Coordinates of C-alpha atoms and ligand atoms in Angstrom, one line a residue:
X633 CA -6.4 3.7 -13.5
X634 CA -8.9 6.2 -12.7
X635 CA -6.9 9.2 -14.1
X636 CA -6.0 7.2 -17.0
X637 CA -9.5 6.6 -18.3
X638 CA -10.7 10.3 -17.9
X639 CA -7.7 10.8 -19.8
X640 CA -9.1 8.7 -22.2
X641 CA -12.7 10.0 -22.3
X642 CA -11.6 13.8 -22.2
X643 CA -9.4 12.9 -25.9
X644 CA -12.6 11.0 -26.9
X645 CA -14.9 13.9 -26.8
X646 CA -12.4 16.1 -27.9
X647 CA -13.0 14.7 -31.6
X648 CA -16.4 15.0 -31.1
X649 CA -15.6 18.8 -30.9
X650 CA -16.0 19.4 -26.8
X651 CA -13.3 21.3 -24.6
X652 CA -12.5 21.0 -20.6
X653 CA -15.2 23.9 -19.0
X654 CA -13.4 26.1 -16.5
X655 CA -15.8 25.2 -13.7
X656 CA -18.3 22.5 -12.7
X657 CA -21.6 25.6 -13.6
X658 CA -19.9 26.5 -16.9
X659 CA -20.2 22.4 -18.1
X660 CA -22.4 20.9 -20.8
X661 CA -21.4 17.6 -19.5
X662 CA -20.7 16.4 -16.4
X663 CA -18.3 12.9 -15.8
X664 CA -17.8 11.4 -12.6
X665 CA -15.3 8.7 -12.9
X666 CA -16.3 6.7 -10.2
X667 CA -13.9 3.9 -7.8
X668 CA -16.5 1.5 -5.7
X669 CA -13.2 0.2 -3.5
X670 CA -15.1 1.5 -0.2
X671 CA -17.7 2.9 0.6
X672 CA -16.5 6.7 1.4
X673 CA -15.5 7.2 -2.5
X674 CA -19.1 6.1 -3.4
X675 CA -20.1 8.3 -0.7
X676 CA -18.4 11.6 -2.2
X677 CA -19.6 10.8 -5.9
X678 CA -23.5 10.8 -4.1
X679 CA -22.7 13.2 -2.4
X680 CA -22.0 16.0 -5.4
X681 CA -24.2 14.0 -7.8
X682 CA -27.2 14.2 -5.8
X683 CA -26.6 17.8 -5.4
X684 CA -26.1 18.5 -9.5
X685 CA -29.3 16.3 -10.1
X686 CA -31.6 18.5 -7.4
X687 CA -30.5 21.5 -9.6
X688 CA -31.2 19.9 -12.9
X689 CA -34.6 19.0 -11.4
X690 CA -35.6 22.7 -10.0
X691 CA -34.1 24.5 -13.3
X692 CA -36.1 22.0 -15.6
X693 CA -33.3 21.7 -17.7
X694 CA -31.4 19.3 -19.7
X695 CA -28.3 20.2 -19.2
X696 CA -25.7 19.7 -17.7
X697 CA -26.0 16.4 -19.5
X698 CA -25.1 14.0 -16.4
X699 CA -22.7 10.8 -17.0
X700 CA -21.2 8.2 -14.4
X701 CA -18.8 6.3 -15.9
X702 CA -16.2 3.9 -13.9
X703 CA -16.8 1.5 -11.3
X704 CA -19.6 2.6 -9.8
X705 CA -21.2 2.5 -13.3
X706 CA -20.3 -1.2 -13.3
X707 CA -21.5 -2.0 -9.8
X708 CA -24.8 -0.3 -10.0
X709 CA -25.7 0.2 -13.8
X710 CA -29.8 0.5 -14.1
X711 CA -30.3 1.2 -10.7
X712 CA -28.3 4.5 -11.1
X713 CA -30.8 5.3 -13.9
X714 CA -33.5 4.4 -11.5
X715 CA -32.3 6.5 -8.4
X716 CA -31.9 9.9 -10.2
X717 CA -33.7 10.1 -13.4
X718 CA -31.5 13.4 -14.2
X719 CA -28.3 10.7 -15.0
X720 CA -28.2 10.5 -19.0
X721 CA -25.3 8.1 -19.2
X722 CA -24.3 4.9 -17.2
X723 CA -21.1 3.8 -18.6
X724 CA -19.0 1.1 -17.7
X725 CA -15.4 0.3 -17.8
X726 CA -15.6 -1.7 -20.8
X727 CA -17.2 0.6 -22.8
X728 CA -15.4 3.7 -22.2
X729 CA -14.3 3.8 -26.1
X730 CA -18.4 4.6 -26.7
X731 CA -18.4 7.7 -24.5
X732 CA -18.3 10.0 -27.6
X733 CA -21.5 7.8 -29.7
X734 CA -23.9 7.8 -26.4
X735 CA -23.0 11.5 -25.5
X736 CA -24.1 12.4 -29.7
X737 CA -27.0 10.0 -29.2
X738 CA -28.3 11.7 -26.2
X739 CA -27.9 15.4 -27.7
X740 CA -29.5 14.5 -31.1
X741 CA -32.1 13.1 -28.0
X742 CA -32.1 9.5 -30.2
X743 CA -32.7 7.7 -27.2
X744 CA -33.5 8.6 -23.2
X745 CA -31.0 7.2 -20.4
X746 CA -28.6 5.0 -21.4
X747 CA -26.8 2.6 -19.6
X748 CA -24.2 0.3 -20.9
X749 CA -22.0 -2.2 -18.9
X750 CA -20.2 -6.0 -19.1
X751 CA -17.0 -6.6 -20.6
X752 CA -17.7 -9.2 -23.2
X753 CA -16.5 -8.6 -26.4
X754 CA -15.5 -4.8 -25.5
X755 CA -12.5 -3.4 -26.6
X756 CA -10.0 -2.9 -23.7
X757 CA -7.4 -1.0 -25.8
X758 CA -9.1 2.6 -25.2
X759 CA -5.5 4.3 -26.6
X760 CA -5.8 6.5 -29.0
X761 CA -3.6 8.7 -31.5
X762 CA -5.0 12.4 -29.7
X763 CA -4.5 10.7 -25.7
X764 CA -1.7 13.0 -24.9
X765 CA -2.6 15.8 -27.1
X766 CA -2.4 18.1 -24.1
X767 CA -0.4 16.6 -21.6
X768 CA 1.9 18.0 -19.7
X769 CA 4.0 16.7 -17.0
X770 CA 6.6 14.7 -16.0
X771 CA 5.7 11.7 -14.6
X772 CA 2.6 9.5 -16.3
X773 CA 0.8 6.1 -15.6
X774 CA 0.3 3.4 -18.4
X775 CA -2.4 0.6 -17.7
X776 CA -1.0 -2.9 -18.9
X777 CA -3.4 -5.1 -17.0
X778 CA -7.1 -4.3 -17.4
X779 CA -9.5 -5.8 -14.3
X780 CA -8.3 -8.8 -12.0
X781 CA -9.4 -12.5 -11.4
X782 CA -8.1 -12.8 -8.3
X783 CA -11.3 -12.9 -6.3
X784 CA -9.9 -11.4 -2.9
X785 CA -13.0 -12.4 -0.8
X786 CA -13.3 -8.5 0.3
X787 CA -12.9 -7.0 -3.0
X788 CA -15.2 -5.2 -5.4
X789 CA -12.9 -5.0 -8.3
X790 CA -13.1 -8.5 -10.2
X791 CA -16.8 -7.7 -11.0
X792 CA -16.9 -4.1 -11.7
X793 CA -13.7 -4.0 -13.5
X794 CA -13.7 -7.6 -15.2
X795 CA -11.5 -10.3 -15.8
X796 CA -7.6 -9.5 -16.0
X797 CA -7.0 -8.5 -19.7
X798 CA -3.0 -7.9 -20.6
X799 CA -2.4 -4.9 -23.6
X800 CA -0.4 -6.3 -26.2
X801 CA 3.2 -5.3 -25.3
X802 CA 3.8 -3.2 -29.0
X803 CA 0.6 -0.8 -28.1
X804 CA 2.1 -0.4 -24.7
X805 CA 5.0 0.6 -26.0
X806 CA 3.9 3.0 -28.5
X807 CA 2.2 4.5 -25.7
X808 CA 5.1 5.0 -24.1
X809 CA 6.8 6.2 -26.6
X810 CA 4.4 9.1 -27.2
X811 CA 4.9 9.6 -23.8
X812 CA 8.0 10.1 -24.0
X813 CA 8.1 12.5 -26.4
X814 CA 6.1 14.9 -24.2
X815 CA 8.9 15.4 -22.1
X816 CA 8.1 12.8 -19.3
X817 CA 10.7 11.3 -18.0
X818 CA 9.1 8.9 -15.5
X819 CA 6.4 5.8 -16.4
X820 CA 4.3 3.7 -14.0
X821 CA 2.7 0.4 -15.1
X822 CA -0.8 -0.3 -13.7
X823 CA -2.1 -3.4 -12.8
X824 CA -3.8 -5.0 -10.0
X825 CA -1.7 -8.0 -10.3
X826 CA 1.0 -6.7 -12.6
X827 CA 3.4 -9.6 -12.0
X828 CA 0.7 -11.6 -14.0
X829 CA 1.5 -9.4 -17.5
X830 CA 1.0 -11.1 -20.5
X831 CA -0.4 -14.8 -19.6
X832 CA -3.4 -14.4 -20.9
X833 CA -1.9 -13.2 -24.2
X834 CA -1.4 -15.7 -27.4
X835 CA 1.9 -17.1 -27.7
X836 CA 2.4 -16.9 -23.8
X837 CA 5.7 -15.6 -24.7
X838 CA 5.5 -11.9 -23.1
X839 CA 5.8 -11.8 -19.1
X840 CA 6.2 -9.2 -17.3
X841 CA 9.8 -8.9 -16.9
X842 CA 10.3 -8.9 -20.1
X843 CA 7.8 -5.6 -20.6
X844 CA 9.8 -4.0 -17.7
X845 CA 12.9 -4.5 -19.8
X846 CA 11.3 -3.0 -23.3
X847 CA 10.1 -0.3 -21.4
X848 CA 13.9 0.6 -19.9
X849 CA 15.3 0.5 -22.9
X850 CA 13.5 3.6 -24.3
X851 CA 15.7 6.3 -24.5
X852 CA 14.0 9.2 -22.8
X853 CA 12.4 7.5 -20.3
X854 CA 14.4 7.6 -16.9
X855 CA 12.6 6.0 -14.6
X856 CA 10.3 3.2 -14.9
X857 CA 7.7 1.7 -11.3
X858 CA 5.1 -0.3 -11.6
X859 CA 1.8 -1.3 -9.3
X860 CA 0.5 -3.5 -7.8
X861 CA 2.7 -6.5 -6.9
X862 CA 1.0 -9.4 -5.2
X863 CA 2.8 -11.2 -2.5
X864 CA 1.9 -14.7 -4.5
X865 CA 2.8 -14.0 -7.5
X866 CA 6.6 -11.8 -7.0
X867 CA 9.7 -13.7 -6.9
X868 CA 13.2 -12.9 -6.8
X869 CA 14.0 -12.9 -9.9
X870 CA 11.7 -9.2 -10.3
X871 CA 14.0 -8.5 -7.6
X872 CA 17.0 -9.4 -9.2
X873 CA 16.2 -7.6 -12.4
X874 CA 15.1 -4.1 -10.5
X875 CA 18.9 -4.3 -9.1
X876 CA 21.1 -4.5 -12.4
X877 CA 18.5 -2.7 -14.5
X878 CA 19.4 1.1 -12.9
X879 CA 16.1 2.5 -14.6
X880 CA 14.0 0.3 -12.6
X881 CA 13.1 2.2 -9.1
X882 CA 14.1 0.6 -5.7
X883 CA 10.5 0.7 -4.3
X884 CA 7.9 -2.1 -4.3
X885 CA 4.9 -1.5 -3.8
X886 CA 3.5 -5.0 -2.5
X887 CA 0.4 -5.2 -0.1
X888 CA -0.2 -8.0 2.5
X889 CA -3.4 -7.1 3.9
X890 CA -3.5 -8.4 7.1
X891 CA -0.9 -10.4 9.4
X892 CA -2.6 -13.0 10.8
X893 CA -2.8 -16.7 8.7
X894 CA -6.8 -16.6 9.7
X895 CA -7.5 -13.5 8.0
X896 CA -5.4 -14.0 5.1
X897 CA -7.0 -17.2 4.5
X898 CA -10.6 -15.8 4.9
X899 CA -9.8 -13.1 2.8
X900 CA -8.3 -15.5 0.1
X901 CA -5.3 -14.1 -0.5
X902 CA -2.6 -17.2 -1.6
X903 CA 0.1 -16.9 1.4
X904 CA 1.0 -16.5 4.3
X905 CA 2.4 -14.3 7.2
X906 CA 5.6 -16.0 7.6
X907 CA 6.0 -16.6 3.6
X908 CA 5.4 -12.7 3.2
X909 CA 8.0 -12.2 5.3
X910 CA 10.3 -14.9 4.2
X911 CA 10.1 -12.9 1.1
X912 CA 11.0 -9.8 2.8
X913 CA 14.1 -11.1 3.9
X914 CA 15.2 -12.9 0.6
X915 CA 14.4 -9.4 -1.5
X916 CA 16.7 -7.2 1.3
X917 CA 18.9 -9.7 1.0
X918 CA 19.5 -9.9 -2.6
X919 CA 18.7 -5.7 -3.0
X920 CA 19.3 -3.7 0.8
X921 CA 18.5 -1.0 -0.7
X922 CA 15.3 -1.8 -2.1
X923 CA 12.2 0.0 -0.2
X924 CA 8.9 -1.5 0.2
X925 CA 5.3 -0.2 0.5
X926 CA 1.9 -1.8 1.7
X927 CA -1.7 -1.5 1.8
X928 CA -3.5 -3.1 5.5
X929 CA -7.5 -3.6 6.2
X930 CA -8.1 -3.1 9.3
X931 CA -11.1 -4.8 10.7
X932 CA -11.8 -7.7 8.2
X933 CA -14.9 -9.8 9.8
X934 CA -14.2 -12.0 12.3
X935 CA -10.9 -10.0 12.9
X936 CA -10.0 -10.4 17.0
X937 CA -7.7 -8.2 18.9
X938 CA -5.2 -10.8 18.7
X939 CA -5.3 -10.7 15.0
X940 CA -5.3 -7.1 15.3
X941 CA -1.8 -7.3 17.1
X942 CA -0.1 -9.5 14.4
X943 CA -1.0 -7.4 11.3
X944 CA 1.0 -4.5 13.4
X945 CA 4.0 -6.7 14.1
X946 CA 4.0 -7.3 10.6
X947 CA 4.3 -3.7 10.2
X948 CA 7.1 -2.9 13.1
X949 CA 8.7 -6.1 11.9
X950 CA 9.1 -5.1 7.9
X951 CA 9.0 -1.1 8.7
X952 CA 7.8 0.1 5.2
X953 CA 8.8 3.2 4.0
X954 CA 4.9 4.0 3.7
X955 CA 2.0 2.0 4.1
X956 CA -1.9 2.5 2.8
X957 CA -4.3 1.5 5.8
X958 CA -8.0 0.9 5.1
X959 CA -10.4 0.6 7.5
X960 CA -12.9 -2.8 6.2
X961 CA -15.8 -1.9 3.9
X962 CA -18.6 -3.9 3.6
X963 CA -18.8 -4.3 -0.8
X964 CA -22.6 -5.9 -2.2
X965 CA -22.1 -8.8 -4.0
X966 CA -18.3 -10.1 -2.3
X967 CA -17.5 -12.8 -0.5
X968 CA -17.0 -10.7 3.2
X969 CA -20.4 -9.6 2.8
X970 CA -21.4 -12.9 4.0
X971 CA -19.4 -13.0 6.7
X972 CA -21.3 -13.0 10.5
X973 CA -18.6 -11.2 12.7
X974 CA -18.7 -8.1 11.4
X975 CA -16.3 -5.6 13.5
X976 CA -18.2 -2.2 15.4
X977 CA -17.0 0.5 13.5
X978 CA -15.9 2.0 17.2
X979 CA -13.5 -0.9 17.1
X980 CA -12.4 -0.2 13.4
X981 CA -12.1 3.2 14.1
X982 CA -9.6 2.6 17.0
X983 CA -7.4 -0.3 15.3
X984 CA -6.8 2.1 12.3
X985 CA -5.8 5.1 14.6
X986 CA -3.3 2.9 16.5
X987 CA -2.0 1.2 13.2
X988 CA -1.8 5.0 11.4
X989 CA -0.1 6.4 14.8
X990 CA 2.6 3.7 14.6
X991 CA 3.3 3.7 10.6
X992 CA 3.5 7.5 10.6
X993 CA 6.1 6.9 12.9
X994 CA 7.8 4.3 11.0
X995 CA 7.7 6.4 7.9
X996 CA 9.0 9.3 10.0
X997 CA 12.1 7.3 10.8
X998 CA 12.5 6.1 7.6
X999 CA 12.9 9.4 6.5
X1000 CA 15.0 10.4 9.4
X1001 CA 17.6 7.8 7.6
X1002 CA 17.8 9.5 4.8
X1003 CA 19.3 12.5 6.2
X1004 CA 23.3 12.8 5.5
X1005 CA 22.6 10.8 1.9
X1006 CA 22.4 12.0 -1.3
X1007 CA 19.5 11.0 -3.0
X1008 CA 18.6 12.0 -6.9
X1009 CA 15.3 14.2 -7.3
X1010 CA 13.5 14.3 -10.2
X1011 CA 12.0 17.3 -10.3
X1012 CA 8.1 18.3 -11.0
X1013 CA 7.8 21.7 -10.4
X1014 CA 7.4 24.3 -7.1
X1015 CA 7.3 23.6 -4.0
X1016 CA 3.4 24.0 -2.8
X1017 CA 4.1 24.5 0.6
X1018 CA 7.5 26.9 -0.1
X1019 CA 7.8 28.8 -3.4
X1020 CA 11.2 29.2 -3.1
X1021 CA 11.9 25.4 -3.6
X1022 CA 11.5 23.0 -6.3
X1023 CA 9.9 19.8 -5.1
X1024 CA 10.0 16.2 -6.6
X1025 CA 10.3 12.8 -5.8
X1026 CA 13.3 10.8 -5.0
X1027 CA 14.2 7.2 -6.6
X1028 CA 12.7 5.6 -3.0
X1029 CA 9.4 7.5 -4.5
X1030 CA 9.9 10.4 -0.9
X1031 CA 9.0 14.1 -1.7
X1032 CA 11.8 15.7 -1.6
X1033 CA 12.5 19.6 -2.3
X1034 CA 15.4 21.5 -3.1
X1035 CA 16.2 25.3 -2.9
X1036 CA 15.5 26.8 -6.5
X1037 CA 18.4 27.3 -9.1
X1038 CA 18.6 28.8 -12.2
X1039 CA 20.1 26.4 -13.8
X1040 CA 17.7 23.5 -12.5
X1041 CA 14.0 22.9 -14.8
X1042 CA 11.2 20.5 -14.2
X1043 CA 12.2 17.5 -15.9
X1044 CA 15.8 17.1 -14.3
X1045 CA 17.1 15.0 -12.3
X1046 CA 19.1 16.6 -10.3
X1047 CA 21.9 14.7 -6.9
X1048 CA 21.1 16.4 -3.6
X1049 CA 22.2 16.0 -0.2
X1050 CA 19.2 15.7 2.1
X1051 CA 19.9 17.8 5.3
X1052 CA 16.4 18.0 7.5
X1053 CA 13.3 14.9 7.3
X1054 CA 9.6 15.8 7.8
X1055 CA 6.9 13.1 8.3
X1056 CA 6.3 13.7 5.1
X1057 CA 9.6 14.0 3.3
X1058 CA 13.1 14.8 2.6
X1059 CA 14.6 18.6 2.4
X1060 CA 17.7 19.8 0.7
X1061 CA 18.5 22.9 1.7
Ligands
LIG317 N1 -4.9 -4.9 -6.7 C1 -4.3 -4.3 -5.6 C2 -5.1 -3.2 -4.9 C3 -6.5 -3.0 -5.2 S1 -7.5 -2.0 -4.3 C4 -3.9 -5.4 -4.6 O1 -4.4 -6.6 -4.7 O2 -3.2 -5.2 -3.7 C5 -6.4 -1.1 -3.3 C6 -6.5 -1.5 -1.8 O3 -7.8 -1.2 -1.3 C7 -6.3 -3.0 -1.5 O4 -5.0 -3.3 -1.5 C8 -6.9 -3.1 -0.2 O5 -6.0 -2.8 0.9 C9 -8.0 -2.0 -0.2 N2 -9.3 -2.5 -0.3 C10 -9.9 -3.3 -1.3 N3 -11.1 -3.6 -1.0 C11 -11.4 -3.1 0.3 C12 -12.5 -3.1 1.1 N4 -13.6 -3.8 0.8 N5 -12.5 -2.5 2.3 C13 -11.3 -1.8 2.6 N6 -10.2 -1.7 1.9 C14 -10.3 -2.4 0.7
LIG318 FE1 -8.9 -6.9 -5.5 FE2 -7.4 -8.9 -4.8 FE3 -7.6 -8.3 -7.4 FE4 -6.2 -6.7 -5.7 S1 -5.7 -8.8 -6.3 S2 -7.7 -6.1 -7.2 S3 -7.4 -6.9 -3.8 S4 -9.2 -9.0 -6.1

């Protein structure tokens, strides 16, 4: 979502007249797009933002002109303002579609720091005609669902990223569409509850199956994912409809967070252990071939050892082809915050080693499976790690790479027989 909204911003100021610099000295402006998920991305953004600011500071100058834009904006508005006076811009998430009008205001130096956040009234649809002037690529990702109102008791981005807002399905598919025409070939949907698409729109009668079957039937686009499913809110019949519709990837990405009922309940999340894994079942049952992702906090207050041992059944029970593990961070202004029994970050540390040691292994197996089949790569260009191979991903979203051939481009999707696995993915050659 991230990547989308710089996106956004970069063809924003582009009609105001400003190119990319080359390098961070070269830039009149500086944008950090911000994420306030944990604590170690807000880390990194203070981290080279302090350092900018000191410089600004010594030189006396006033430029670079300094913005923060994104979640962090959202989370800590004035008080950024407050805690480096160098900042010009504090921009939120819901007002990204401004960027170009504050960045003017502050070089005609109409008015000092400016900070703007909230989502009333803002306008969420921030696509515009010159978005994909200069892109290139492949692959691309396509917001549908602006912000969440879920309320996960640990999570941060209900308040800095609003209520959930669905795009109207016709400006997602002119978006697409464009896209298209640039030569990509692959589209994923964002959302932080995608399977909730369209029920806040009039007429209540766009879900989000039907957007995933408008979206397949565009012609040049191959391959269509989507992110993030929520274990509450997917049923079979997404299931049912990634099987016969062949442009629809086997690979879902659907988080359970933890796997024990006292966590999940603490943390709010709408289900259960045993009904996330009832669900498991009924989806390999309906589509074997279908493979599944996860994301996992590891120490979530209050969380015992014994806790600690059911989320990594969960995880040797299901065996995901991949899995995103978190270590708990504490977020101002959430539910979890409150919580008493907070877990020692030696504790933490440990659980997440033990879970990471045991998934990599999973995913290593998983991998290991795939040797002997033949899987189909879309391609995205050289391999980093061997310039002799073309790398891509396959339709189970692994890395794969294949020897180079002249009669293979970036674009194509080309049948392979995988012959070695790494940790990290599938070779074919
Ligand atoms: N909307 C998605 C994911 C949003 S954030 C969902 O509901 O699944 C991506 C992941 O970050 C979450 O799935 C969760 O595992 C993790 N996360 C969110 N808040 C966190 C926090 N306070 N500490 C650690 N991990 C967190
Ligand atoms: Fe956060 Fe929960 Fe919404 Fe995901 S569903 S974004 S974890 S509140």
């Amino acid at each position: 979502m991230n990547e989308y909204d710089s996106l956004a911003m970069k063809s924003l100021l582009k009609r105001e007249g400003y190119s990319s610099a080359r390098s961070l000295e070269e830039a009149d402006i500086v944008i950090f797009e911000t994420c306030s998920v944990r604590q170690k991305a807000e880390d990194k953004v203070f981290g080279v933002l302090g350092r900018l600011a000191k410089k600004k500071r010594r030189q006396d100058k006033e430029y670079p002109i300094l913005v923060v834009a994104g979640c962090m904006a959202e989370r800590m508005k004035k008080d950024l303002i407050k805690r480096y006076p160098e900042v010009d811009l504090v921009i939120g998430p819901g007002h990204i579609h401004e960027i170009g009008d504050k960045i003017k205001d502050i070089v005609e130096k109409k008015r000092g720091q400016i900070s703007v956040s909230g989502f009333k009234g803002t306008i969420d649809d921030i696509y515009n005609e010159g978005l994909y002037e200069n892109f290139s690529g492949v692959k691309a990702y396509v917001t549908v669902v602006r912000g969440c109102t879920n309320y996960c008791s640990y999570c941060i981005v209900p308040y800095v990223r609003g209520p959930e807002r669905s795009r109207k399905i016709e400006e997602v598919l002119t978006e697409v569409n464009e896209l298209a025409k640039k030569g990509v070939k692959e589209i994923t949907l964002l959302g932080q509850n995608i399977n909730i698409y369209g029920r806040d729109l009039k007429g209540g009668k766009i879900d989000f199956l039907s957007l995933l079957k408008e979206v397949a039937k565009i012609p040049l686009i191959k391959r269509v994912r989507f992110l993030t499913t929520h274990p509450k809110d997917t049923d079979i019949e997404l299931v049912e409809l990634m099987k016969t519709q062949k442009k629809l990837m086997p690979y879902l990405h659907m988080p359970f967070q933890s796997g024990s009922d006292k966590i999940l309940e603490k943390m709010k999340r709408g289900y259960t252990r045993d009904e996330f894994l009832e669900k498991i079942k009924e989806f390999r049952k309906v589509y074997p071939e279908l493979s599944f992702s996860t994301d996992v906090i590891v120490g979530y207050p209050g969380e015992t050892e014994e806790d600690f041992s059911l989320t990594k059944e969960v995880l040797e029970k299901v065996r995901f082809d991949g899995a995103y593990l978190f270590k708990y961070s504490d977020r101002s202004g959430t539910k979890a915050e409150d919580e008493m029994e907070k877990v020692p970050q030696t504790v933490i540390k440990r659980r997440h080693k033990e879970l990471l040691e045991l998934q990599n292994k999973i995913t290593f197996e998983s991998n290991k499976n795939f040797v002997g089949s033949t899987v189909k790569i879309l391609i995205e260009g050289t391999n980093k790690t061997d310039k002799s191979s073309l790398s891509g991903r396959t339709e189970h979203n692994k890395v794969a790479a294949i020897q180079k051939q002249d009669n293979v481009n970036i674009g194509d999707i080309v049948s392979a027989e995988v012959v070695r696995a790494s940790p990290h993915g599938l070779y074919c050659y």
